Tab-separated table of C-alpha atoms in Angstrom:
chain	number	residue	atom	x	y	z
A	277	MET	CA	43.797	0.137	-5.090
A	278	ARG	CA	43.900	2.759	-7.835
A	279	HIS	CA	46.605	1.404	-10.094
A	280	ASN	CA	46.734	3.017	-13.568
A	281	LYS	CA	43.732	5.267	-12.905
A	282	ASN	CA	45.010	8.611	-14.161
A	283	PHE	CA	41.942	10.779	-13.778
A	284	ASN	CA	42.037	14.076	-11.882
A	285	HIS	CA	38.964	14.276	-9.654
A	286	LEU	CA	39.705	17.952	-8.827
A	287	GLY	CA	38.610	17.356	-5.224
A	288	ARG	CA	34.921	17.168	-6.211
A	289	GLN	CA	32.120	14.646	-6.414
A	290	ALA	CA	31.120	13.445	-9.902
A	291	GLY	CA	28.074	15.703	-10.255
A	292	HIS	CA	29.969	18.787	-9.128
A	293	ARG	CA	32.852	17.955	-11.457
A	294	LYS	CA	30.526	17.502	-14.471
A	295	ALA	CA	28.815	20.831	-13.748
A	296	LEU	CA	32.203	22.529	-13.393
A	297	MET	CA	33.447	21.151	-16.725
A	298	SER	CA	30.184	22.061	-18.461
A	299	ASN	CA	30.303	25.655	-17.192
A	300	MET	CA	33.991	26.104	-17.963
A	301	ALA	CA	33.593	24.632	-21.462
A	302	SER	CA	30.658	26.955	-22.168
A	303	SER	CA	32.666	29.951	-20.956
A	304	LEU	CA	35.626	28.929	-23.105
A	305	ILE	CA	33.409	28.549	-26.177
A	306	LEU	CA	31.639	31.876	-25.637
A	307	HIS	CA	34.714	33.944	-24.673
A	308	LYS	CA	37.414	32.010	-26.626
A	309	ARG	CA	39.838	32.298	-23.665
A	310	ILE	CA	39.524	31.942	-19.899
A	311	GLU	CA	41.886	32.108	-16.935
A	312	THR	CA	41.863	29.205	-14.497
A	313	THR	CA	44.158	26.877	-12.568
A	314	LEU	CA	46.459	24.532	-14.436
A	315	ALA	CA	44.764	21.347	-13.153
A	316	LYS	CA	41.308	22.562	-14.216
A	317	ALA	CA	42.651	23.691	-17.607
A	318	LYS	CA	44.152	20.259	-18.308
A	319	ALA	CA	40.876	18.564	-17.350
A	320	LEU	CA	38.930	21.084	-19.469
A	321	LYS	CA	41.146	20.401	-22.475
A	322	GLN	CA	40.270	16.688	-22.329
A	323	PHE	CA	36.586	17.590	-21.933
A	324	VAL	CA	36.214	20.202	-24.686
A	325	GLU	CA	38.373	18.863	-27.529
A	326	PRO	CA	36.115	15.868	-28.317
A	327	LEU	CA	33.150	18.270	-28.371
A	328	VAL	CA	34.936	20.496	-30.889
A	329	THR	CA	35.647	17.420	-33.030
A	330	LYS	CA	31.936	16.534	-32.912
A	331	SER	CA	31.069	20.069	-34.070
A	332	LYS	CA	32.842	19.518	-37.407
A	333	GLU	CA	29.814	17.515	-38.560
A	334	ASP	CA	26.784	19.807	-38.227
A	335	THR	CA	23.891	17.396	-37.788
A	336	THR	CA	20.996	17.392	-35.370
A	337	HIS	CA	22.395	14.316	-33.657
A	338	GLN	CA	25.819	15.929	-33.093
A	339	ARG	CA	24.170	19.101	-31.763
A	340	ARG	CA	22.144	17.051	-29.278
A	341	VAL	CA	25.204	15.107	-28.150
A	342	VAL	CA	27.158	18.332	-27.575
A	343	PHE	CA	24.163	19.922	-25.820
A	344	SER	CA	23.998	16.962	-23.430
A	345	TYR	CA	27.513	17.921	-22.263
A	346	LEU	CA	27.303	21.737	-22.355
A	347	LYS	CA	23.656	22.325	-21.353
A	348	GLN	CA	23.638	25.842	-22.879
A	349	LYS	CA	21.998	26.614	-26.207
A	350	GLU	CA	24.122	29.736	-26.777
A	351	ALA	CA	27.367	27.815	-26.349
A	352	VAL	CA	26.233	25.044	-28.712
A	353	THR	CA	25.212	27.616	-31.336
A	354	GLU	CA	28.524	29.467	-31.005
A	355	LEU	CA	30.472	26.204	-31.276
A	356	PHE	CA	28.730	25.046	-34.451
A	357	ARG	CA	28.458	28.471	-36.165
A	358	THR	CA	31.746	30.253	-35.479
A	359	ILE	CA	34.267	27.793	-34.079
A	360	ALA	CA	33.604	24.749	-36.284
A	361	PRO	CA	34.213	26.536	-39.638
A	362	LYS	CA	37.539	27.942	-38.392
A	363	ILE	CA	38.870	24.595	-37.157
A	364	ALA	CA	37.484	22.497	-40.027
A	365	ASP	CA	40.913	21.631	-41.464
A	366	ARG	CA	42.708	21.199	-38.104
A	367	PRO	CA	43.112	17.510	-37.157
A	368	GLY	CA	43.152	18.142	-33.384
A	369	GLY	CA	44.841	20.289	-30.766
A	370	TYR	CA	42.200	23.014	-30.779
A	371	THR	CA	43.229	24.604	-27.477
A	372	ARG	CA	46.465	25.841	-25.951
A	373	ILE	CA	47.421	26.364	-22.315
A	374	LEU	CA	49.669	29.313	-21.419
A	375	LYS	CA	51.030	29.363	-17.870
A	376	THR	CA	50.744	32.766	-16.174
A	377	GLY	CA	52.330	32.243	-12.760
A	378	PHE	CA	50.946	31.637	-9.305
A	379	ARG	CA	47.771	32.875	-7.615
A	380	LEU	CA	48.405	35.276	-4.764
A	381	GLY	CA	46.085	33.671	-2.193
A	382	ASP	CA	47.078	29.996	-2.331
A	383	ALA	CA	50.000	29.899	-4.788
A	384	ALA	CA	48.040	27.719	-7.241
A	385	ASP	CA	49.497	27.384	-10.758
A	386	MET	CA	47.429	29.734	-12.936
A	387	CYS	CA	47.114	29.632	-16.704
A	388	ILE	CA	45.099	30.827	-19.658
A	389	ILE	CA	43.368	28.272	-21.859
A	390	GLU	CA	42.325	29.510	-25.292
A	391	PHE	CA	41.331	28.332	-28.750
A	392	VAL	CA	44.329	28.194	-31.072
A	393	ASP	CA	42.582	29.732	-34.095
A	394	PHE	CA	41.103	32.675	-32.196
A	395	ASN	CA	44.274	34.400	-30.984
A	396	GLU	CA	44.949	37.232	-33.464
A	397	ALA	CA	48.565	37.705	-32.389
A	398	TYR	CA	49.352	34.133	-33.482
A	399	THR	CA	46.997	33.653	-36.418
A	400	LEU	CA	47.429	36.919	-38.340
A	401	GLY	CA	51.190	37.058	-37.954
A	402	VAL	CA	51.026	40.337	-36.016
A	403	THR	CA	54.229	40.755	-34.078
A	404	PRO	CA	55.196	43.368	-31.524
A	405	THR	CA	56.863	46.454	-32.980
A	406	ALA	CA	60.572	46.263	-33.668
A	407	GLU	CA	61.242	49.146	-31.256
A	408	ALA	CA	59.708	47.186	-28.369
A	409	ALA	CA	61.618	44.012	-29.285
A	410	LYS	CA	65.068	45.675	-29.251
A	411	PRO	CA	66.929	45.604	-25.940
A	412	LYS	CA	67.308	48.995	-24.295
A	413	THR	CA	70.928	50.066	-23.865
A	414	ARG	CA	72.551	53.299	-22.829
A	415	ARG	CA	74.693	53.410	-25.944
A	416	SER	CA	73.263	54.713	-29.176
A	417	ARG	CA	73.488	52.409	-32.169
A	418	LYS	CA	73.486	55.154	-34.769
A	419	SER	CA	73.113	58.839	-34.220
A	420	SER	CA	69.523	59.951	-34.534
A	421	ALA	CA	70.622	62.961	-36.606
A	422	ALA	CA	71.978	60.671	-39.322
A	423	LYS	CA	68.737	58.662	-39.347
A	424	SER	CA	66.565	61.765	-39.661
A	425	ALA	CA	68.804	63.162	-42.430
A	426	GLU	CA	68.356	59.981	-44.476
A	427	ALA	CA	64.604	60.076	-43.943
A	428	GLY	CA	64.504	63.748	-44.922
A	429	GLU	CA	66.280	63.092	-48.222
A	430	THR	CA	63.839	60.387	-49.263
A	431	ALA	CA	60.862	62.555	-48.229
A	432	ALA	CA	62.216	65.503	-50.260
A	433	GLU	CA	62.481	63.328	-53.370
A	434	GLY	CA	58.909	62.145	-52.850
A	435	GLU	CA	57.596	65.732	-52.560
A	436	LYS	CA	59.110	66.744	-55.888
A	437	SER	CA	57.287	64.019	-57.783
A	438	ALA	CA	53.926	64.183	-55.962
A	439	PRO	CA	51.725	67.273	-55.492
A	440	LYS	CA	51.193	68.536	-51.934
A	441	LYS	CA	48.166	67.228	-50.074
A	442	ALA	CA	46.500	68.566	-46.957
A	443	ALA	CA	47.556	66.736	-43.810
A	444	PRO	CA	44.784	64.557	-42.378
A	445	LYS	CA	43.295	65.791	-39.119
A	446	ALA	CA	43.657	63.653	-36.005
A	447	PRO	CA	40.401	62.074	-34.811
A	448	LYS	CA	38.715	63.694	-31.841
A	449	ALA	CA	38.759	60.441	-29.844
A	450	ALA	CA	42.546	60.160	-30.115
A	451	ALA	CA	43.008	63.773	-29.008
A	452	ALA	CA	40.659	63.279	-26.069
A	453	LYS	CA	42.435	60.075	-25.088
A	454	ALA	CA	45.829	61.789	-25.166
A	455	SER	CA	44.622	64.579	-22.862
A	456	ALA	CA	42.899	62.204	-20.387
A	457	PRO	CA	44.702	61.604	-17.066
A	458	LYS	CA	46.477	58.291	-16.580
A	459	VAL	CA	44.609	55.704	-14.493
A	460	ALA	CA	46.283	53.106	-12.293
A	461	LYS	CA	46.427	49.605	-13.777
A	462	LYS	CA	43.997	47.013	-12.358
A	463	THR	CA	45.445	43.982	-10.595
A	464	ASN	CA	44.100	40.612	-9.526
A	465	VAL	CA	44.907	41.163	-5.845
A	466	GLY	CA	41.973	40.126	-3.665
A	467	LYS	CA	39.871	39.089	-6.662
A	468	LYS	CA	37.887	35.865	-6.338
A	469	MET	CA	38.380	33.441	-9.183
């Protein structure tokens, strides 16, 4: 009987499962975000969060303990040098799981697992532009002529007080990018994960 044994074996033997968790944890530490199935992400979260807690204390013993789980020097170095200082004041919950839908081949629940402090959109307060956030309607809210007239008046007042300056030239890279032909967007269809 398996009463009250809530451990996801992920359909693997113990050695295979440990190697899988070690490799996924190393990838997460090195890349700060990976895409995987929801079941693997939940198992990875339980595996990697105690290691991140151990990295708060930078001693030789803690490094050896973490290395025994990860088995990659680069991942251990990255964890102790870059991740540990950023999460030093966080009491737990170092990762987040964002569901992304279903995989095309077998309809598995897919998600992204990432470190909370390494997502710039959340940490720096950068939000999408207001134009993108507004719903698109066929009706105009305010005539664009009235908006441009108001902007023109404020610009005219600014020109009177400040001397004229030469307009900055656009960078060559931006001009080349604008003239480049549009390329079709890549998809995950047929991609092995």
